[in-house]
Amino acid sequence: MPVEDAIAARPIAEALERARAGAGYWTRVAERLLADRITMMVMGLLACVLVAVLAAPLVATHDPAAGSVLARLKSPGYQGHWLGTDEVGRDLWSRIVYGGRLSLLCGMAPVVLALLIGGGLGLLAGYRGGLANSLIMRSMDVLYAFPSILLAIAICGMLGSGLGNTILALTVTFIPPMVRITETITTQVRSFEFVEAARASGARPVSIIRFHILNNVLGPILVYATSLISISIILAAGLSFLGLGVTPPNAEWGLMLNNLRQAIWVNPLVAALPGAMIFITSMCFNLMSDGLRSAMDVRL
Amino acid sequence: MSADVLLEVRNLRRYFPVLGGVFQRKLATVQAVDDISFSVRRGETLGIVGESGCGKSTTARLLIQLLAADSGTIAFAGKKVGTRGGIDVRDLRRQVQMVFQDSYSSLNPRCTIEDTIAYGPSVHGIPWASARQRAREILTKVGLDPALFAARYPHELSGGQRQRVNIARALALQPQLIILDEPVSALDKSVAAQVLNLLIDIKRDLALTYVFISHDLNVVQYISDRVLVMYLGKVVELGPVESIYGSPRHPYSRALLGSMPSMDPDRRRAQATLAGDPPSPINPPAGCRFHTRCAHAEACCVAVEPPLLADGDHHVACHMLAPGSGHSTALVAA
C-alpha cells in the first residue's frame, strides 16, 4: 500500500513542485517542445540549413559564380563537385548554399514585416471594433480579392525584378491574411470577461492589449506566421522562376530550378536538387509550426 | 432616506439598438434598463433579483461604467460620476469592483493567478513587486495558500477556487463597493455555500458594501439586507429582505417568491406561480410591464405606468397599492 500511494502521489507532487517553482509559460512550452521528437528533429534540420547558409563562404567548396564549359551537368561526385554541376558548369553544392541565403531571406523577411504591420493593424481593428475595424478590414478585403501569387506577380511586374521588390511584393501579399487572423483572434479574446474585468480595474487600452490581449493572440499568430514562411519561400521561388524575382547570376533556389529545368532529361538528379531543397525547407517550417501550435496550448 | 448613502442611482436608462439589414439600420430597441432609481447604503448588501433578461447584468455593468448609460446619473459617496467636481470613471473603478459570473472566462488563461490579482494595483501605479506581495496576502484572505496557488494558471483550478481568485482580484484594489454578478450561480451547492460564507466574512472584516445580483432567491435571502426586484428593465419592488420575503406586495414578487421551493410543507404555497416567459424587452408592453402575466390586470394597468411609491422603507410599483390609480382594489385618492 505505501508503495502504491507513493507512486500515485508522485505526479501530483511533481506538479506541485513545478507550481511552487513558478514555472513560467515559456518554460512549459520549452518542456513540451523538448518532449516532441518530430518537432525537435525538424528544428534540428532547420538549424543545420540555417548554419550552412549563414556560413556559406566557409562551407562552399567552389566559387558559386565560376563555371566551366567542360564540366556541365555532371552528376554528384564529379571531380570534387559533391552535388555535381549546373548547366554552365558551376558547382551545385556551393550554389545551393549561397542560394539558400536569398531563399531564406525571401522566406522570412516578408513574413516578419507582415507580422509587424498586419499584426498591428489586426490588433487595432479587433480591439477598437466599430469604424476602425470596418475601414481596416474592408481595405484588406480589396487586397484579398486577388489570388496571392497573382498579387505578388502584379506588384513585382509593376516595380521590376530584384530582391527588394520581391520582399516588398510578398509583404503586401501576406498582410491581408495576417490582419484577418489577428483581427479574428483579437475580437474573440476581447469578448472574454477578463478583458472586461481589466477595464473594470481602470486599466487603459494600451495596458490591456499588452497584458491581456497580446499573450493570448501571440501564440496563434506566431504559429500562423511560421506556416507562412514555407509559402513565402515557394512564392519567392515562383517569382524567380518567372524571372520576376532575384536576377542571375545570383543564386536562388527558385531561379536555379528555372535554369535547370531543361536539363531534367540530361541529368534529372541534378535538376531536382534545388527543388528538393525548397521542398525540405518549407516542409520543415510547416512541421515546426504544427509542433509549436501544440506546445503553446497550455490548456492541453 | 438613510443618511449614509454610498451609491445613488437616478433615472438610469440604457437601450440597445437592434441592427439589421444591409445597411445596419436600427430595427428596434431593447429597453434593457429603463429609468431605474435606487440607492445603496454604506455597509449593506443590496440583492437584485429577477428573471433572465430583466436587466440585472446590464445594471451591474452600468454601475461600474463598463457600459455608458443613455441617461440618468450615478453618484458615488455623494459625488456624481463623470461630471466636473464629481468622481471620474477611473477613480470610480478603484472604489467599485465587480466579480463576474463566469469564473473561467473572467480569468486570463495565460496569466498566473498572482499576476491576475496584481494587475489591478499595478494599473494604479503600485510597483509590480509590491502588487505581487499584496496579491499573495489577498490570496490568503480568500482561503488559497499562496505557496500553492500563486504561480498556477486558471485551468489548474476548480470552479470554486477560480471564483475565489475573482473575489481576490476585486479586493486587490481595496474598493468600498463590490458588485457581485451571479457570483455563485455556476458553482455547485456545497461550493457555492463556502463562497457565500467567504463573501460574508470578507464583508465583515473589510467593512464592504455589496450589490449582489442573482436569480437564486434562496441565496439572495441568505446574504441580502435589502432586495430589489426587477422586471423587464424596471424596478417593481424594493425593500428590506424580511418584508420582501415575508410579505411581498407586487404581484410579480409574490409569483416569483411563490416559485421558490421550500423544505417546509407548511410554507409551500398553493398559489399558482408564473406561467410562460416574460415578454421580449424589445418593444415591451405599455403601461405596467407585468400586465400581460398579471392576474389582477385592469384597464389602468395597460394604460398607465405605475410609479414606484414608498411606504416607509418598502417601495412598490403597482396600481393596486397606489391610491387614486383607478384600479378597483386601490384606495380612492383623498
XYZ file of C-alpha atoms in Angstrom:
634
model
C 0.000 0.000 0.000
C 2.560 2.662 0.962
C 4.457 1.959 -2.255
C 1.323 2.325 -4.344
C 0.427 5.504 -2.528
C 3.849 6.889 -3.234
C 3.512 6.063 -6.923
C 0.064 7.597 -7.123
C 1.203 10.699 -5.294
C 4.297 11.265 -7.411
C 2.828 13.095 -10.419
C 0.813 15.298 -8.092
C 3.882 16.049 -6.044
C 5.811 16.900 -9.191
C 3.070 19.194 -10.406
C 3.008 20.918 -7.029
C 6.776 21.258 -7.143
C 6.508 22.923 -10.513
C 3.742 25.194 -9.336
C 5.861 26.218 -6.352
C 8.872 26.818 -8.527
C 6.683 29.171 -10.541
C 7.492 27.658 -13.910
C 6.601 30.364 -16.409
C 4.592 29.889 -19.556
C 7.607 29.755 -21.864
C 9.371 27.265 -19.608
C 6.405 24.950 -20.012
C 6.346 25.442 -23.768
C 10.034 24.584 -23.934
C 9.473 21.483 -21.823
C 6.798 20.262 -24.192
C 8.847 21.060 -27.279
C 11.746 19.033 -25.914
C 9.423 16.066 -25.477
C 8.165 16.304 -29.076
C 10.660 14.267 -31.121
C 9.442 15.116 -34.620
C 9.458 18.845 -33.960
C 12.886 18.622 -32.374
C 14.179 16.706 -35.426
C 12.688 19.233 -37.817
C 14.082 22.130 -35.829
C 17.486 20.448 -35.836
C 17.322 20.098 -39.605
C 16.339 23.741 -39.998
C 19.194 24.746 -37.720
C 21.611 22.794 -39.975
C 20.248 24.539 -43.066
C 20.494 27.901 -41.340
C 24.069 27.340 -40.176
C 25.177 26.082 -43.606
C 23.576 29.059 -45.302
C 24.982 31.621 -42.886
C 28.434 30.097 -43.084
C 28.247 29.814 -46.876
C 31.755 31.172 -47.593
C 33.211 28.535 -45.244
C 31.046 25.644 -46.356
C 31.130 26.257 -50.099
C 33.794 24.292 -51.957
C 33.849 26.412 -55.106
C 33.064 29.936 -56.281
C 29.301 29.856 -56.903
C 29.621 32.099 -59.946
C 32.576 30.423 -61.661
C 31.556 27.929 -64.324
C 33.394 25.631 -66.651
C 32.064 24.788 -70.114
C 33.735 21.413 -69.964
C 32.017 20.363 -66.738
C 28.344 20.981 -67.483
C 25.574 18.981 -65.821
C 27.848 16.447 -64.198
C 26.491 14.000 -61.638
C 27.290 14.248 -57.926
C 30.846 13.346 -57.059
C 32.389 14.575 -60.297
C 35.899 15.928 -59.676
C 35.223 17.237 -56.197
C 31.772 18.646 -57.037
C 29.811 16.951 -54.223
C 26.440 17.533 -55.808
C 27.575 17.815 -59.431
C 27.395 20.909 -61.625
C 24.711 23.007 -63.272
C 24.056 23.944 -66.896
C 27.074 26.240 -67.130
C 29.338 24.026 -65.062
C 29.038 25.842 -61.691
C 29.383 23.835 -58.506
C 25.859 22.944 -57.368
C 26.666 22.497 -53.654
C 28.157 25.963 -53.457
C 25.243 27.447 -55.362
C 22.686 25.728 -53.121
C 24.432 27.023 -50.028
C 24.681 30.546 -51.385
C 21.208 30.372 -52.944
C 19.761 29.433 -49.580
C 20.746 32.855 -48.270
C 18.433 34.608 -50.686
C 15.754 31.937 -50.491
C 15.537 32.060 -46.700
C 15.722 35.850 -46.718
C 12.825 35.931 -49.185
C 11.048 33.427 -46.981
C 11.442 35.160 -43.658
C 11.727 38.899 -44.283
C 8.233 39.310 -45.831
C 6.690 37.224 -43.042
C 8.366 39.238 -40.290
C 7.359 42.517 -41.939
C 3.796 41.299 -42.493
C 3.668 40.087 -38.897
C 4.584 43.530 -37.600
C 2.374 45.553 -39.943
C -0.522 43.122 -40.320
C -0.454 42.063 -36.689
C -0.544 45.687 -35.560
C -3.434 46.541 -37.851
C -5.293 43.392 -36.823
C -4.916 44.170 -33.126
C -6.164 47.699 -33.701
C -9.129 46.530 -35.781
C -10.013 43.780 -33.349
C -9.689 45.801 -30.169
C -11.291 49.032 -31.330
C -14.053 47.457 -33.398
C -16.576 49.784 -34.996
C -15.376 52.214 -37.635
C -11.658 51.415 -37.325
C -12.472 47.761 -37.824
C -14.622 48.420 -40.895
C -12.021 50.665 -42.502
C -9.125 48.255 -41.967
C -10.987 45.054 -42.776
C -12.700 46.392 -45.910
C -9.411 47.658 -47.349
C -7.897 44.237 -46.630
C -10.822 42.658 -48.469
C -9.826 44.630 -51.553
C -6.339 43.079 -51.439
C -7.894 39.705 -50.647
C -9.816 39.774 -53.921
C -6.609 38.855 -55.795
C -5.107 35.375 -55.512
C -1.827 35.766 -53.612
C 0.517 34.627 -56.396
C -1.250 36.940 -58.857
C -0.925 39.866 -56.456
C 2.774 39.161 -55.974
C 3.316 38.878 -59.735
C 1.402 42.114 -60.349
C 3.419 44.053 -57.778
C 6.723 42.615 -58.956
C 5.767 43.270 -62.564
C 4.985 46.850 -61.690
C 8.111 47.533 -59.618
C 10.502 45.445 -61.655
C 12.555 42.451 -60.599
C 15.069 42.396 -57.793
C 15.429 41.216 -54.232
C 13.948 44.294 -52.551
C 10.897 44.323 -54.772
C 10.306 40.611 -54.217
C 10.294 41.127 -50.452
C 8.019 44.145 -50.786
C 5.601 42.284 -53.058
C 5.437 39.287 -50.743
C 4.956 41.508 -47.689
C 1.959 43.174 -49.308
C 0.656 39.730 -50.230
C 0.891 38.468 -46.647
C -0.508 41.481 -44.852
C -4.219 40.759 -45.535
C -4.291 37.191 -44.171
C -2.173 38.305 -41.203
C -4.579 41.144 -40.423
C -7.557 38.861 -40.738
C -6.171 36.150 -38.458
C -5.077 38.680 -35.838
C -8.394 40.520 -36.010
C -10.390 37.318 -35.608
C -8.430 36.144 -32.576
C -8.345 39.607 -31.008
C -12.111 40.010 -31.384
C -12.578 36.620 -29.787
C -10.217 37.326 -26.880
C -11.735 40.761 -26.343
C -15.164 39.272 -25.736
C -13.921 37.346 -22.689
C -14.853 38.680 -19.291
C -11.225 39.009 -18.190
C -10.881 41.928 -20.585
C -13.990 43.467 -19.044
C -12.519 42.819 -15.613
C -9.327 44.589 -16.662
C -11.351 47.556 -17.869
C -13.255 47.461 -14.608
C -9.989 47.831 -12.710
C -9.386 51.092 -14.502
C -6.742 49.894 -16.974
C -6.146 51.846 -20.174
C -6.446 50.175 -23.606
C -2.690 50.039 -24.283
C -2.085 48.302 -20.981
C -4.948 45.846 -21.573
C -3.651 44.996 -25.039
C -0.135 44.479 -23.732
C -1.036 42.466 -20.680
C -4.230 40.630 -21.571
C -4.674 40.554 -25.333
C -1.148 40.102 -26.660
C -0.273 36.976 -24.696
C -3.432 35.281 -25.934
C -3.005 36.391 -29.544
C 0.750 35.995 -29.953
C 0.832 32.166 -29.830
C -1.632 31.535 -32.668
C -0.269 34.279 -34.937
C 3.323 33.162 -34.430
C 2.284 29.674 -35.451
C 0.476 31.065 -38.459
C 3.497 33.190 -39.388
C 5.752 30.131 -39.260
C 3.477 28.335 -41.689
C 3.623 31.398 -43.976
C 7.428 31.115 -44.218
C 7.139 27.979 -46.334
C 4.574 29.631 -48.596
C 6.839 32.659 -48.841
C 9.832 30.530 -49.872
C 7.726 28.837 -52.543
C 6.237 32.114 -53.811
C 9.677 33.747 -53.909
C 10.973 30.738 -55.817
C 7.995 31.039 -58.140
C 8.718 34.701 -58.780
C 12.368 33.942 -59.531
C 11.265 31.077 -61.721
C 9.137 33.537 -63.711
C 12.057 35.939 -63.946
C 10.433 38.498 -61.636
C 12.434 37.875 -58.500
C 16.151 37.525 -57.994
C 18.131 38.098 -61.156
C 21.010 35.966 -62.492
C 23.851 35.424 -61.849
C 22.762 35.497 -58.192
C 21.954 32.052 -56.902
C 18.465 31.438 -55.532
C 16.693 28.099 -55.332
C 13.721 29.067 -57.481
C 15.942 30.646 -60.086
C 18.209 27.581 -60.128
C 15.193 25.359 -60.605
C 14.156 27.503 -63.539
C 17.573 27.386 -65.155
C 17.969 23.642 -64.646
C 14.518 22.653 -65.841
C 15.717 21.959 -69.406
C 18.348 19.644 -68.014
C 15.737 17.363 -66.488
C 16.221 14.896 -69.393
C 20.002 15.120 -69.267
C 20.640 14.819 -65.545
C 17.380 14.549 -63.553
C 19.129 14.213 -60.170
C 20.986 17.496 -60.515
C 17.948 19.290 -61.931
C 15.786 18.182 -59.000
C 18.198 19.254 -56.231
C 17.121 22.929 -55.813
C 13.506 21.773 -55.857
C 14.284 19.236 -53.163
C 15.826 21.969 -51.019
C 12.697 24.135 -51.383
C 10.543 21.136 -50.504
C 12.555 20.074 -47.463
C 12.903 23.571 -46.028
C 9.258 24.546 -46.417
C 8.167 21.150 -45.110
C 10.342 21.694 -42.038
C 8.811 25.102 -41.403
C 5.322 23.619 -41.711
C 6.052 20.776 -39.304
C 7.694 23.197 -36.902
C 4.598 25.411 -36.884
C 2.466 22.330 -36.128
C 4.748 21.401 -33.249
C 4.755 24.945 -31.900
C 0.979 25.061 -32.003
C 0.557 22.017 -29.819
C 3.368 23.051 -27.474
C 1.918 26.517 -26.969
C -1.551 25.383 -25.961
C -1.264 25.499 -22.161
C -4.692 24.018 -21.700
C -3.798 20.701 -23.353
C -33.923 58.030 3.479
C -30.964 56.817 5.416
C -28.195 59.364 5.720
C -25.264 57.221 4.693
C -25.844 56.500 1.031
C -22.794 55.093 -0.772
C -24.196 54.777 -4.277
C -27.132 56.755 -5.578
C -28.701 55.848 -8.920
C -31.213 58.222 -10.504
C -33.307 57.552 -13.621
C -30.704 55.271 -15.153
C -31.590 54.201 -18.667
C -29.858 52.070 -21.275
C -31.362 50.951 -24.558
C -29.608 48.696 -27.065
C -30.329 49.152 -30.743
C -31.189 46.030 -32.716
C -29.399 46.477 -36.015
C -30.191 44.602 -39.160
C -30.490 44.714 -42.897
C -27.804 45.552 -45.411
C -27.028 48.991 -44.004
C -27.250 48.020 -40.331
C -30.293 50.168 -39.796
C -31.859 50.356 -36.362
C -34.801 47.982 -36.460
C -35.848 48.144 -32.813
C -34.531 48.919 -29.356
C -34.061 46.606 -26.425
C -35.063 48.520 -23.317
C -32.581 46.685 -21.118
C -32.654 49.140 -18.230
C -35.430 51.702 -18.309
C -35.479 54.566 -15.870
C -34.436 52.878 -12.644
C -33.562 54.631 -9.408
C -32.255 53.191 -6.179
C -29.592 53.755 -3.584
C -27.088 51.502 -1.898
C -26.341 52.281 1.750
C -22.882 52.015 3.176
C -22.265 48.616 4.713
C -25.376 46.870 3.427
C -25.882 44.098 0.886
C -28.418 45.004 -1.748
C -29.757 41.951 -3.551
C -31.051 42.334 -7.093
C -33.352 39.546 -8.297
C -35.313 38.914 -11.443
C -35.739 36.506 -14.309
C -33.190 36.117 -17.127
C -33.099 39.147 -19.389
C -34.666 41.563 -16.907
C -31.617 43.852 -16.999
C -29.738 42.695 -13.894
C -26.369 42.307 -15.582
C -26.821 45.470 -17.642
C -27.451 47.332 -14.388
C -24.230 45.892 -12.941
C -22.231 46.985 -15.964
C -23.783 50.445 -15.874
C -22.874 50.845 -12.215
C -19.190 50.305 -12.892
C -19.384 52.179 -16.218
C -18.415 49.222 -18.379
C -21.438 50.369 -20.348
C -22.281 54.021 -20.766
C -25.766 54.986 -19.662
C -28.065 56.678 -22.186
C -29.368 58.940 -19.464
C -29.542 59.173 -15.715
C -26.936 59.777 -13.054
C -24.835 57.683 -10.730
C -23.344 59.279 -7.653
C -20.707 57.579 -5.535
C -20.386 58.837 -1.970
C -22.219 61.981 -2.964
C -20.034 62.697 -5.984
C -21.574 62.404 -9.436
C -19.724 60.107 -11.823
C -18.160 61.672 -14.882
C -19.084 65.296 -14.170
C -16.998 68.277 -13.213
C -16.409 68.379 -9.496
C -17.510 64.755 -9.308
C -15.614 61.489 -9.439
C -14.011 60.328 -12.694
C -14.549 56.863 -14.102
C -11.033 55.680 -13.316
C -11.419 56.690 -9.678
C -14.844 55.083 -9.533
C -13.356 51.845 -10.770
C -10.913 51.822 -7.892
C -13.710 52.276 -5.377
C -16.167 49.937 -7.066
C -15.151 46.470 -8.255
C -17.018 43.640 -9.871
C -16.978 39.857 -9.606
C -18.172 38.189 -12.774
C -20.380 35.162 -13.182
C -18.242 33.037 -15.483
C -15.213 32.291 -13.382
C -13.476 30.668 -16.336
C -13.695 33.386 -18.957
C -13.094 36.094 -16.382
C -9.533 34.898 -15.747
C -6.843 35.306 -18.392
C -5.741 31.732 -19.248
C -2.189 32.920 -19.971
C -1.693 34.731 -16.669
C -0.768 33.195 -13.360
C -3.187 33.746 -10.504
C -0.723 36.079 -8.821
C -0.322 38.279 -11.885
C -4.063 38.393 -12.474
C -4.620 39.743 -8.975
C -1.584 42.040 -9.039
C -2.601 43.587 -12.354
C -5.259 45.880 -10.885
C -2.981 47.541 -8.294
C -0.184 47.813 -10.866
C -2.546 49.717 -13.176
C -3.000 52.234 -10.396
C 0.713 52.845 -10.079
C 1.821 50.297 -7.499
C 5.134 48.662 -8.487
C 4.904 45.030 -9.579
C 6.883 43.661 -6.655
C 4.592 45.157 -4.031
C 1.487 44.436 -6.138
C 2.539 40.755 -6.138
C 3.114 40.935 -2.411
C -0.385 42.306 -1.964
C -1.763 39.589 -4.263
C -0.258 36.928 -2.003
C -1.748 38.496 1.102
C -5.182 38.626 -0.524
C -4.923 35.016 -1.681
C -4.534 34.032 1.954
C -7.560 36.146 2.787
C -9.758 34.280 0.294
C -8.575 30.932 1.600
C -5.997 29.954 -1.031
C -2.444 29.161 0.043
C -0.173 31.485 -1.969
C 2.670 28.971 -1.864
C 0.467 26.515 -3.754
C -1.682 28.746 -5.926
C 0.169 31.986 -6.734
C 2.065 30.564 -9.700
C -0.774 28.449 -11.077
C -2.789 29.055 -14.207
C -6.599 29.285 -14.136
C -7.108 25.929 -15.876
C -5.334 24.230 -12.973
C -8.015 25.429 -10.542
C -11.515 24.189 -9.749
C -14.573 26.373 -10.262
C -14.769 27.361 -6.613
C -11.063 28.183 -6.456
C -11.341 30.284 -9.610
C -14.228 32.230 -8.117
C -12.111 32.854 -5.013
C -9.415 34.267 -7.306
C -12.038 36.512 -8.904
C -13.015 37.781 -5.483
C -9.337 38.303 -4.644
C -8.884 40.322 -7.807
C -11.799 42.561 -6.870
C -10.360 43.007 -3.354
C -6.894 43.879 -4.641
C -7.898 47.466 -5.360
C -9.278 47.848 -1.821
C -12.679 49.002 -3.058
C -15.572 50.153 -0.910
C -18.286 48.571 -3.030
C -18.243 45.225 -4.804
C -20.784 44.312 -7.442
C -21.289 40.555 -7.499
C -22.899 39.470 -10.759
C -24.223 35.961 -10.149
C -21.036 35.004 -8.295
C -22.177 31.548 -7.230
C -24.630 30.588 -9.997
C -22.114 28.461 -11.857
C -20.962 26.598 -8.739
C -22.479 23.510 -7.205
C -24.358 23.933 -3.948
C -21.713 22.988 -1.401
C -19.021 25.085 -3.066
C -21.489 27.944 -3.508
C -22.186 27.864 0.224
C -18.466 28.091 1.016
C -18.015 31.024 -1.348
C -21.066 32.795 0.113
C -19.732 32.420 3.629
C -16.364 33.692 2.438
C -18.112 36.739 0.972
C -19.907 37.370 4.263
C -16.665 37.060 6.253
C -14.784 39.387 3.930
C -17.558 41.953 4.046
C -17.453 41.963 7.837
C -13.650 42.124 8.017
C -13.177 44.858 5.439
C -16.378 46.844 6.048
C -17.503 46.428 2.453
C -20.782 47.148 0.707
C -22.207 44.613 -1.753
C -24.576 44.730 -4.669
C -25.475 41.075 -5.079
C -27.130 40.076 -8.338
C -28.686 36.651 -8.629
C -31.667 34.748 -9.893
C -31.344 32.336 -6.962
C -33.906 33.546 -4.426
C -32.574 31.457 -1.553
C -29.087 32.847 -1.970
C -30.365 36.413 -2.116
C -32.436 35.884 1.026
C -29.396 34.462 2.798
C -26.991 37.262 2.006
C -29.040 40.438 1.491
C -30.139 43.220 3.811
C -32.418 44.781 1.223
C -33.778 43.329 -2.001
C -34.605 44.944 -5.313
C -36.914 43.055 -7.669
C -36.521 43.821 -11.376
C -38.888 43.013 -14.195
C -38.143 43.870 -17.840
C -35.776 46.710 -17.089
C -37.909 48.252 -14.337
C -37.787 48.204 -10.547
C -41.063 46.706 -9.362
C -40.328 46.361 -5.660
C -37.587 47.380 -3.271
C -37.437 46.848 0.456
C -35.832 45.124 3.450
C -35.290 41.410 2.930
C -37.707 40.359 5.725
C -40.513 42.461 4.381
C -39.962 41.440 0.719
C -39.725 37.735 1.541
C -42.297 37.916 4.374
C -44.979 39.957 2.683
C -44.258 40.706 -0.945
C -46.699 43.292 -2.269
C -46.182 43.374 -6.019
C -47.968 40.521 -7.852
C -44.738 39.724 -9.686
C -42.723 39.459 -6.465
C -45.458 37.274 -4.980
C -45.379 34.980 -8.004
C -41.580 34.933 -8.085
C -41.275 34.085 -4.401
C -44.115 31.598 -4.739
C -41.964 29.680 -7.187
C -39.310 29.225 -4.514
C -39.024 25.615 -3.395
C -39.347 25.153 0.347
C -38.323 22.272 2.606
C -41.150 23.074 4.997
C -44.561 21.674 3.900
C -46.455 24.345 5.851
C -44.685 27.054 3.936
C -45.419 25.653 0.492
C -47.698 27.899 -1.415
C -50.810 26.733 -3.195
C -50.874 29.888 -5.257
C -50.142 29.460 -8.962
C -46.689 30.602 -9.897
C -45.759 32.409 -13.059
C -46.557 30.809 -16.387
C -44.706 31.385 -19.604
C -41.709 33.520 -20.436
C -41.503 37.242 -19.806
C -42.371 39.345 -22.868
C -39.464 40.471 -25.008
C -37.720 43.644 -23.804
C -37.844 44.696 -27.464
C -40.945 46.901 -27.518
C -42.134 45.826 -24.067
C -45.818 46.114 -23.084
C -47.141 49.617 -22.463
C -48.346 50.683 -19.042
C -47.309 48.267 -16.330
C -44.877 45.885 -17.989
C -46.212 42.977 -15.968
C -49.855 43.329 -17.052
C -49.576 40.580 -19.699
C -48.953 37.971 -16.996
C -50.713 39.556 -14.032
C -53.895 38.034 -12.619
C -55.100 41.392 -11.352
C -54.540 43.435 -14.510
C -57.182 46.053 -15.315
C -57.587 48.840 -17.856
C -55.458 51.282 -15.871
C -52.547 48.802 -15.833
C -52.480 48.715 -19.621
C -52.752 52.462 -19.986
C -50.567 53.984 -17.287
C -47.173 53.001 -15.974
C -47.303 52.667 -12.167
C -44.830 54.858 -10.250
C -42.530 53.406 -7.586
C -44.188 54.516 -4.359
C -42.665 54.383 -0.915
C -44.372 53.005 2.160
C -41.752 53.567 4.821
C -38.728 51.627 3.642
C -40.701 49.487 1.241
C -41.146 50.671 -2.369
C -43.645 49.131 -4.791
C -44.669 49.969 -8.331
C -48.228 48.642 -8.619
C -51.556 50.368 -9.296
C -53.275 48.185 -6.689
C -51.251 49.915 -3.978
C -51.338 53.406 -5.455
C -54.209 55.474 -4.103
C -56.225 57.086 -6.850
C -54.724 54.977 -9.615
C -58.125 53.854 -10.846
C -57.539 50.174 -10.050
C -60.594 48.576 -8.435
C -58.641 47.423 -5.367
C -56.776 50.690 -4.889
C -57.823 53.312 -2.364
C -59.561 56.310 -3.807
C -57.347 59.333 -3.516
C -58.171 61.575 -0.653
